[in-house]
């Protein structure tokens, strides 16, 4: 079972956490069981994704601070006998606080709707159950990592536009700005298509509030272009 949850829009003063380009998308996999990490590593490497394993919340946070991470897959229980998910939920919140644009997917064999909703509330974007479907897990982590990269580029664009704004509020339009605006438009359009025109669902997938997504739809003329907005 997989669900998509909302991630609060970053405040206007939020500066995107810039990351150097990596040759391959890198996924942080945090689980106290080495065999689970190894199984996920083999699975993801078959699709060209690199994994960085962590067996504790502290190690996962250290990796997120010091290495390039494009997405994270987190277990919700790290100590034998503890099944309430609180350790993993705390890790979700701390990772989201460290990097609000990091796409986080949580996994657990002790799943419940309430636990999934709490993970989403703290910053996770997806929720999967163990044992997971291999193809679906690969597709989820790849799409989340690529979406995270795209959102970072959009945030960089908005930061550039704000910095370049003239005193009357306008901003010079360069070829690079035009290219990035086009990329943002494609990102928003794709999210709306995947959500079949449902603004709330598309906003959750992009990690935006409804109002923020509406502004982007208006910016790219998508509210009057025949998109089935609900």
PDB file of C-alpha atoms in Angstrom:
ATOM      1  CA  UNK A   1       0.000   0.000   0.000  1.00  0.00           C
ATOM      2  CA  UNK A   2       1.339   3.408  -0.906  1.00  0.00           C
ATOM      3  CA  UNK A   3      -0.068   6.767  -0.084  1.00  0.00           C
ATOM      4  CA  UNK A   4       0.971  10.307  -0.838  1.00  0.00           C
ATOM      5  CA  UNK A   5       0.968  12.976   1.849  1.00  0.00           C
ATOM      6  CA  UNK A   6       1.426  16.685   2.156  1.00  0.00           C
ATOM      7  CA  UNK A   7       4.619  18.463   2.945  1.00  0.00           C
ATOM      8  CA  UNK A   8       4.296  22.048   4.108  1.00  0.00           C
ATOM      9  CA  UNK A   9       5.514  24.760   1.757  1.00  0.00           C
ATOM     10  CA  UNK A  10       8.888  26.178   2.727  1.00  0.00           C
ATOM     11  CA  UNK A  11       8.746  29.712   4.111  1.00  0.00           C
ATOM     12  CA  UNK A  12       9.537  32.562   1.758  1.00  0.00           C
ATOM     13  CA  UNK A  13      12.892  33.103   3.478  1.00  0.00           C
ATOM     14  CA  UNK A  14      13.933  29.492   2.953  1.00  0.00           C
ATOM     15  CA  UNK A  15      17.160  29.209   0.976  1.00  0.00           C
ATOM     16  CA  UNK A  16      17.392  26.007  -1.077  1.00  0.00           C
ATOM     17  CA  UNK A  17      20.064  23.606   0.116  1.00  0.00           C
ATOM     18  CA  UNK A  18      22.326  23.422  -2.916  1.00  0.00           C
ATOM     19  CA  UNK A  19      23.904  20.105  -3.785  1.00  0.00           C
ATOM     20  CA  UNK A  20      26.697  19.332  -6.233  1.00  0.00           C
ATOM     21  CA  UNK A  21      25.749  17.138  -9.149  1.00  0.00           C
ATOM     22  CA  UNK A  22      26.158  13.412  -8.598  1.00  0.00           C
ATOM     23  CA  UNK A  23      26.809  10.924 -11.403  1.00  0.00           C
ATOM     24  CA  UNK A  24      23.879   8.770 -10.216  1.00  0.00           C
ATOM     25  CA  UNK A  25      20.893   9.339  -8.020  1.00  0.00           C
ATOM     26  CA  UNK A  26      21.748   8.372  -4.443  1.00  0.00           C
ATOM     27  CA  UNK A  27      19.175   6.962  -2.044  1.00  0.00           C
ATOM     28  CA  UNK A  28      19.638   6.893   1.726  1.00  0.00           C
ATOM     29  CA  UNK A  29      18.287   3.581   3.072  1.00  0.00           C
ATOM     30  CA  UNK A  30      17.896   3.478   6.876  1.00  0.00           C
ATOM     31  CA  UNK A  31      16.997   0.168   8.539  1.00  0.00           C
ATOM     32  CA  UNK A  32      18.425  -1.644  11.553  1.00  0.00           C
ATOM     33  CA  UNK A  33      18.569  -4.887   9.572  1.00  0.00           C
ATOM     34  CA  UNK A  34      21.617  -5.226   7.323  1.00  0.00           C
ATOM     35  CA  UNK A  35      19.877  -7.794   5.111  1.00  0.00           C
ATOM     36  CA  UNK A  36      17.090  -5.320   4.311  1.00  0.00           C
ATOM     37  CA  UNK A  37      19.613  -2.653   3.324  1.00  0.00           C
ATOM     38  CA  UNK A  38      21.482  -5.142   1.168  1.00  0.00           C
ATOM     39  CA  UNK A  39      18.292  -6.348  -0.524  1.00  0.00           C
ATOM     40  CA  UNK A  40      17.267  -2.768  -1.319  1.00  0.00           C
ATOM     41  CA  UNK A  41      20.800  -1.984  -2.534  1.00  0.00           C
ATOM     42  CA  UNK A  42      20.782  -4.877  -5.000  1.00  0.00           C
ATOM     43  CA  UNK A  43      17.290  -3.968  -6.164  1.00  0.00           C
ATOM     44  CA  UNK A  44      18.045  -0.296  -6.731  1.00  0.00           C
ATOM     45  CA  UNK A  45      21.429  -0.895  -8.346  1.00  0.00           C
ATOM     46  CA  UNK A  46      19.685  -3.053 -10.931  1.00  0.00           C
ATOM     47  CA  UNK A  47      17.965   0.168 -12.019  1.00  0.00           C
ATOM     48  CA  UNK A  48      21.050   2.384 -11.871  1.00  0.00           C
ATOM     49  CA  UNK A  49      20.409   3.899  -8.431  1.00  0.00           C
ATOM     50  CA  UNK A  50      23.084   4.100  -5.736  1.00  0.00           C
ATOM     51  CA  UNK A  51      22.302   3.407  -2.080  1.00  0.00           C
ATOM     52  CA  UNK A  52      23.906   4.663   1.120  1.00  0.00           C
ATOM     53  CA  UNK A  53      22.996   2.468   4.076  1.00  0.00           C
ATOM     54  CA  UNK A  54      22.395   3.507   7.686  1.00  0.00           C
ATOM     55  CA  UNK A  55      21.503   1.205  10.571  1.00  0.00           C
ATOM     56  CA  UNK A  56      20.497   3.891  13.082  1.00  0.00           C
ATOM     57  CA  UNK A  57      18.789   7.302  13.071  1.00  0.00           C
ATOM     58  CA  UNK A  58      22.018   8.982  14.178  1.00  0.00           C
ATOM     59  CA  UNK A  59      23.925   7.478  11.274  1.00  0.00           C
ATOM     60  CA  UNK A  60      21.168   8.462   8.828  1.00  0.00           C
ATOM     61  CA  UNK A  61      21.276  12.078  10.008  1.00  0.00           C
ATOM     62  CA  UNK A  62      25.075  12.152   9.737  1.00  0.00           C
ATOM     63  CA  UNK A  63      24.888  10.876   6.163  1.00  0.00           C
ATOM     64  CA  UNK A  64      22.244  13.449   5.229  1.00  0.00           C
ATOM     65  CA  UNK A  65      24.463  16.211   6.630  1.00  0.00           C
ATOM     66  CA  UNK A  66      27.689  15.140   4.941  1.00  0.00           C
ATOM     67  CA  UNK A  67      26.788  13.344   1.703  1.00  0.00           C
ATOM     68  CA  UNK A  68      24.704  13.917  -1.395  1.00  0.00           C
ATOM     69  CA  UNK A  69      21.278  12.335  -0.895  1.00  0.00           C
ATOM     70  CA  UNK A  70      18.517  12.634  -3.499  1.00  0.00           C
ATOM     71  CA  UNK A  71      15.833  10.655  -1.627  1.00  0.00           C
ATOM     72  CA  UNK A  72      15.473   8.614   1.560  1.00  0.00           C
ATOM     73  CA  UNK A  73      13.824   5.292   2.381  1.00  0.00           C
ATOM     74  CA  UNK A  74      13.353   4.894   6.130  1.00  0.00           C
ATOM     75  CA  UNK A  75      12.236   2.090   8.412  1.00  0.00           C
ATOM     76  CA  UNK A  76      10.065   3.222  11.320  1.00  0.00           C
ATOM     77  CA  UNK A  77      11.490   0.886  13.975  1.00  0.00           C
ATOM     78  CA  UNK A  78      15.176   0.598  14.866  1.00  0.00           C
ATOM     79  CA  UNK A  79      15.281  -1.367  18.105  1.00  0.00           C
ATOM     80  CA  UNK A  80      14.134  -4.931  18.699  1.00  0.00           C
ATOM     81  CA  UNK A  81      10.762  -5.038  20.422  1.00  0.00           C
ATOM     82  CA  UNK A  82       9.776  -1.472  19.592  1.00  0.00           C
ATOM     83  CA  UNK A  83       6.956  -1.353  17.077  1.00  0.00           C
ATOM     84  CA  UNK A  84       5.247   2.005  17.665  1.00  0.00           C
ATOM     85  CA  UNK A  85       7.243   3.701  14.920  1.00  0.00           C
ATOM     86  CA  UNK A  86       8.250   6.642  17.106  1.00  0.00           C
ATOM     87  CA  UNK A  87      11.980   6.336  16.325  1.00  0.00           C
ATOM     88  CA  UNK A  88      11.333   6.470  12.616  1.00  0.00           C
ATOM     89  CA  UNK A  89       8.790   9.264  12.921  1.00  0.00           C
ATOM     90  CA  UNK A  90      11.316  11.324  14.870  1.00  0.00           C
ATOM     91  CA  UNK A  91      13.902  10.656  12.158  1.00  0.00           C
ATOM     92  CA  UNK A  92      11.442  11.769   9.476  1.00  0.00           C
ATOM     93  CA  UNK A  93      10.885  15.057  11.291  1.00  0.00           C
ATOM     94  CA  UNK A  94      14.587  15.692  11.858  1.00  0.00           C
ATOM     95  CA  UNK A  95      15.515  14.908   8.256  1.00  0.00           C
ATOM     96  CA  UNK A  96      12.722  17.145   6.997  1.00  0.00           C
ATOM     97  CA  UNK A  97      13.913  19.938   9.260  1.00  0.00           C
ATOM     98  CA  UNK A  98      17.485  19.456   8.019  1.00  0.00           C
ATOM     99  CA  UNK A  99      16.444  19.470   4.357  1.00  0.00           C
ATOM    100  CA  UNK A 100      12.773  20.310   3.599  1.00  0.00           C
ATOM    101  CA  UNK A 101      13.241  19.333  -0.051  1.00  0.00           C
ATOM    102  CA  UNK A 102      14.532  15.826   0.623  1.00  0.00           C
ATOM    103  CA  UNK A 103      11.859  13.336  -0.574  1.00  0.00           C
ATOM    104  CA  UNK A 104      11.248  10.787   2.203  1.00  0.00           C
ATOM    105  CA  UNK A 105       9.499   7.424   1.872  1.00  0.00           C
ATOM    106  CA  UNK A 106       8.840   5.376   5.020  1.00  0.00           C
ATOM    107  CA  UNK A 107       8.476   1.601   5.224  1.00  0.00           C
ATOM    108  CA  UNK A 108       7.301  -0.675   7.996  1.00  0.00           C
ATOM    109  CA  UNK A 109       5.821  -4.093   8.564  1.00  0.00           C
ATOM    110  CA  UNK A 110       3.686  -2.656  11.410  1.00  0.00           C
ATOM    111  CA  UNK A 111       1.722  -0.268   9.275  1.00  0.00           C
ATOM    112  CA  UNK A 112      -1.502   1.521  10.026  1.00  0.00           C
ATOM    113  CA  UNK A 113      -3.370   4.432   8.482  1.00  0.00           C
ATOM    114  CA  UNK A 114      -2.711   6.511  11.592  1.00  0.00           C
ATOM    115  CA  UNK A 115       1.017   5.844  11.482  1.00  0.00           C
ATOM    116  CA  UNK A 116       1.157   6.658   7.784  1.00  0.00           C
ATOM    117  CA  UNK A 117      -0.670   9.942   8.303  1.00  0.00           C
ATOM    118  CA  UNK A 118       1.666  10.918  11.118  1.00  0.00           C
ATOM    119  CA  UNK A 119       4.689  10.203   8.921  1.00  0.00           C
ATOM    120  CA  UNK A 120       3.194  12.431   6.219  1.00  0.00           C
ATOM    121  CA  UNK A 121       2.473  15.150   8.754  1.00  0.00           C
ATOM    122  CA  UNK A 122       6.120  15.143   9.811  1.00  0.00           C
ATOM    123  CA  UNK A 123       7.420  15.427   6.260  1.00  0.00           C
ATOM    124  CA  UNK A 124       7.310  12.055   4.465  1.00  0.00           C
ATOM    125  CA  UNK A 125       5.945  11.913   0.923  1.00  0.00           C
ATOM    126  CA  UNK A 126       5.256   8.189   0.541  1.00  0.00           C
ATOM    127  CA  UNK A 127       4.510   5.146   2.670  1.00  0.00           C
ATOM    128  CA  UNK A 128       5.200   1.490   1.747  1.00  0.00           C
ATOM    129  CA  UNK A 129       4.682  -1.775   3.546  1.00  0.00           C
ATOM    130  CA  UNK A 130       7.144  -4.606   3.959  1.00  0.00           C
ATOM    131  CA  UNK A 131       7.383  -6.830   2.034  1.00  0.00           C
ATOM    132  CA  UNK A 132       7.373  -4.262  -0.752  1.00  0.00           C
ATOM    133  CA  UNK A 133       6.693  -4.695  -4.434  1.00  0.00           C
ATOM    134  CA  UNK A 134      10.073  -4.432  -6.177  1.00  0.00           C
ATOM    135  CA  UNK A 135       8.986  -2.608  -9.331  1.00  0.00           C
ATOM    136  CA  UNK A 136       6.800  -0.186  -7.427  1.00  0.00           C
ATOM    137  CA  UNK A 137       9.528   0.617  -4.914  1.00  0.00           C
ATOM    138  CA  UNK A 138      12.050   1.330  -7.673  1.00  0.00           C
ATOM    139  CA  UNK A 139       9.574   3.551  -9.524  1.00  0.00           C
ATOM    140  CA  UNK A 140       8.652   5.422  -6.346  1.00  0.00           C
ATOM    141  CA  UNK A 141      12.223   6.167  -5.257  1.00  0.00           C
ATOM    142  CA  UNK A 142      13.364   7.152  -8.745  1.00  0.00           C
ATOM    143  CA  UNK A 143      10.407   9.476  -9.284  1.00  0.00           C
ATOM    144  CA  UNK A 144      10.792  11.008  -5.819  1.00  0.00           C
ATOM    145  CA  UNK A 145      14.530  11.592  -6.354  1.00  0.00           C
ATOM    146  CA  UNK A 146      13.936  13.182  -9.746  1.00  0.00           C
ATOM    147  CA  UNK A 147      11.097  15.294  -8.367  1.00  0.00           C
ATOM    148  CA  UNK A 148      13.340  16.449  -5.522  1.00  0.00           C
ATOM    149  CA  UNK A 149      15.990  17.557  -7.994  1.00  0.00           C
ATOM    150  CA  UNK A 150      13.417  19.436 -10.046  1.00  0.00           C
ATOM    151  CA  UNK A 151      12.028  21.214  -6.980  1.00  0.00           C
ATOM    152  CA  UNK A 152      15.529  22.295  -6.001  1.00  0.00           C
ATOM    153  CA  UNK A 153      16.036  23.778  -9.452  1.00  0.00           C
ATOM    154  CA  UNK A 154      12.729  25.631  -9.163  1.00  0.00           C
ATOM    155  CA  UNK A 155      13.736  26.990  -5.729  1.00  0.00           C
ATOM    156  CA  UNK A 156      17.069  28.106  -7.175  1.00  0.00           C
ATOM    157  CA  UNK A 157      15.205  29.883  -9.971  1.00  0.00           C
ATOM    158  CA  UNK A 158      12.958  31.724  -7.544  1.00  0.00           C
ATOM    159  CA  UNK A 159      15.966  32.709  -5.422  1.00  0.00           C
ATOM    160  CA  UNK A 160      17.713  34.020  -8.548  1.00  0.00           C
ATOM    161  CA  UNK A 161      14.649  35.995  -9.592  1.00  0.00           C
ATOM    162  CA  UNK A 162      14.321  37.519  -6.126  1.00  0.00           C
ATOM    163  CA  UNK A 163      17.995  38.470  -6.049  1.00  0.00           C
ATOM    164  CA  UNK A 164      17.875  39.946  -9.547  1.00  0.00           C
ATOM    165  CA  UNK A 165      14.685  41.952  -8.998  1.00  0.00           C
ATOM    166  CA  UNK A 166      15.039  45.659  -9.691  1.00  0.00           C
ATOM    167  CA  UNK A 167      13.699  48.399  -7.452  1.00  0.00           C
ATOM    168  CA  UNK A 168      10.359  48.481  -9.283  1.00  0.00           C
ATOM    169  CA  UNK A 169       9.857  44.767  -8.630  1.00  0.00           C
ATOM    170  CA  UNK A 170      10.689  43.567 -12.126  1.00  0.00           C
ATOM    171  CA  UNK A 171      13.547  41.209 -12.939  1.00  0.00           C
ATOM    172  CA  UNK A 172      15.769  40.970 -16.020  1.00  0.00           C
ATOM    173  CA  UNK A 173      14.949  37.899 -18.085  1.00  0.00           C
ATOM    174  CA  UNK A 174      17.990  35.938 -19.232  1.00  0.00           C
ATOM    175  CA  UNK A 175      18.125  32.818 -21.380  1.00  0.00           C
ATOM    176  CA  UNK A 176      18.890  30.787 -18.234  1.00  0.00           C
ATOM    177  CA  UNK A 177      15.877  32.222 -16.425  1.00  0.00           C
ATOM    178  CA  UNK A 178      13.659  31.454 -19.403  1.00  0.00           C
ATOM    179  CA  UNK A 179      14.996  27.898 -19.508  1.00  0.00           C
ATOM    180  CA  UNK A 180      14.348  27.379 -15.800  1.00  0.00           C
ATOM    181  CA  UNK A 181      10.856  28.858 -16.074  1.00  0.00           C
ATOM    182  CA  UNK A 182      10.119  26.386 -18.837  1.00  0.00           C
ATOM    183  CA  UNK A 183      11.402  23.546 -16.619  1.00  0.00           C
ATOM    184  CA  UNK A 184       9.123  24.706 -13.802  1.00  0.00           C
ATOM    185  CA  UNK A 185       6.162  24.781 -16.159  1.00  0.00           C
ATOM    186  CA  UNK A 186       6.863  21.222 -17.306  1.00  0.00           C
ATOM    187  CA  UNK A 187       7.160  20.078 -13.691  1.00  0.00           C
ATOM    188  CA  UNK A 188       3.838  21.648 -12.692  1.00  0.00           C
ATOM    189  CA  UNK A 189       2.098  20.418 -15.843  1.00  0.00           C
ATOM    190  CA  UNK A 190       3.350  16.883 -15.278  1.00  0.00           C
ATOM    191  CA  UNK A 191       2.175  16.885 -11.660  1.00  0.00           C
ATOM    192  CA  UNK A 192      -1.280  18.073 -12.716  1.00  0.00           C
ATOM    193  CA  UNK A 193      -1.500  15.402 -15.406  1.00  0.00           C
ATOM    194  CA  UNK A 194      -0.486  12.648 -12.975  1.00  0.00           C
ATOM    195  CA  UNK A 195      -3.062  13.961 -10.499  1.00  0.00           C
ATOM    196  CA  UNK A 196      -5.676  14.099 -13.298  1.00  0.00           C
ATOM    197  CA  UNK A 197      -6.288  17.772 -12.660  1.00  0.00           C
ATOM    198  CA  UNK A 198      -6.751  17.473  -8.897  1.00  0.00           C
ATOM    199  CA  UNK A 199      -4.979  20.513  -7.431  1.00  0.00           C
ATOM    200  CA  UNK A 200      -4.817  19.130  -3.890  1.00  0.00           C
ATOM    201  CA  UNK A 201      -3.222  15.877  -5.043  1.00  0.00           C
ATOM    202  CA  UNK A 202      -0.745  17.655  -7.339  1.00  0.00           C
ATOM    203  CA  UNK A 203       0.179  20.101  -4.563  1.00  0.00           C
ATOM    204  CA  UNK A 204       0.916  17.207  -2.188  1.00  0.00           C
ATOM    205  CA  UNK A 205       3.121  15.524  -4.784  1.00  0.00           C
ATOM    206  CA  UNK A 206       5.073  18.753  -5.330  1.00  0.00           C
ATOM    207  CA  UNK A 207       5.328  19.541  -1.623  1.00  0.00           C
ATOM    208  CA  UNK A 208       3.431  22.813  -2.063  1.00  0.00           C
ATOM    209  CA  UNK A 209       0.355  24.389  -0.571  1.00  0.00           C
ATOM    210  CA  UNK A 210      -2.711  24.723  -2.808  1.00  0.00           C
ATOM    211  CA  UNK A 211      -2.248  28.493  -2.989  1.00  0.00           C
ATOM    212  CA  UNK A 212       1.403  28.124  -4.024  1.00  0.00           C
ATOM    213  CA  UNK A 213       0.448  25.689  -6.768  1.00  0.00           C
ATOM    214  CA  UNK A 214      -2.339  27.999  -7.981  1.00  0.00           C
ATOM    215  CA  UNK A 215       0.229  30.807  -8.319  1.00  0.00           C
ATOM    216  CA  UNK A 216       2.417  28.559 -10.453  1.00  0.00           C
ATOM    217  CA  UNK A 217      -0.543  27.445 -12.562  1.00  0.00           C
ATOM    218  CA  UNK A 218      -1.426  31.075 -13.232  1.00  0.00           C
ATOM    219  CA  UNK A 219       2.222  31.905 -13.967  1.00  0.00           C
ATOM    220  CA  UNK A 220       2.293  29.294 -16.715  1.00  0.00           C
ATOM    221  CA  UNK A 221      -1.233  29.916 -18.022  1.00  0.00           C
ATOM    222  CA  UNK A 222      -2.459  26.461 -17.002  1.00  0.00           C
ATOM    223  CA  UNK A 223      -5.676  27.633 -15.357  1.00  0.00           C
ATOM    224  CA  UNK A 224      -7.139  28.620 -18.723  1.00  0.00           C
ATOM    225  CA  UNK A 225      -5.466  26.084 -21.003  1.00  0.00           C
ATOM    226  CA  UNK A 226      -8.038  23.355 -20.666  1.00  0.00           C
ATOM    227  CA  UNK A 227      -6.455  21.545 -17.747  1.00  0.00           C
ATOM    228  CA  UNK A 228      -9.211  19.846 -15.689  1.00  0.00           C
ATOM    229  CA  UNK A 229      -8.567  21.691 -12.412  1.00  0.00           C
ATOM    230  CA  UNK A 230     -10.613  20.624  -9.395  1.00  0.00           C
TER     231      UNK A 230
END
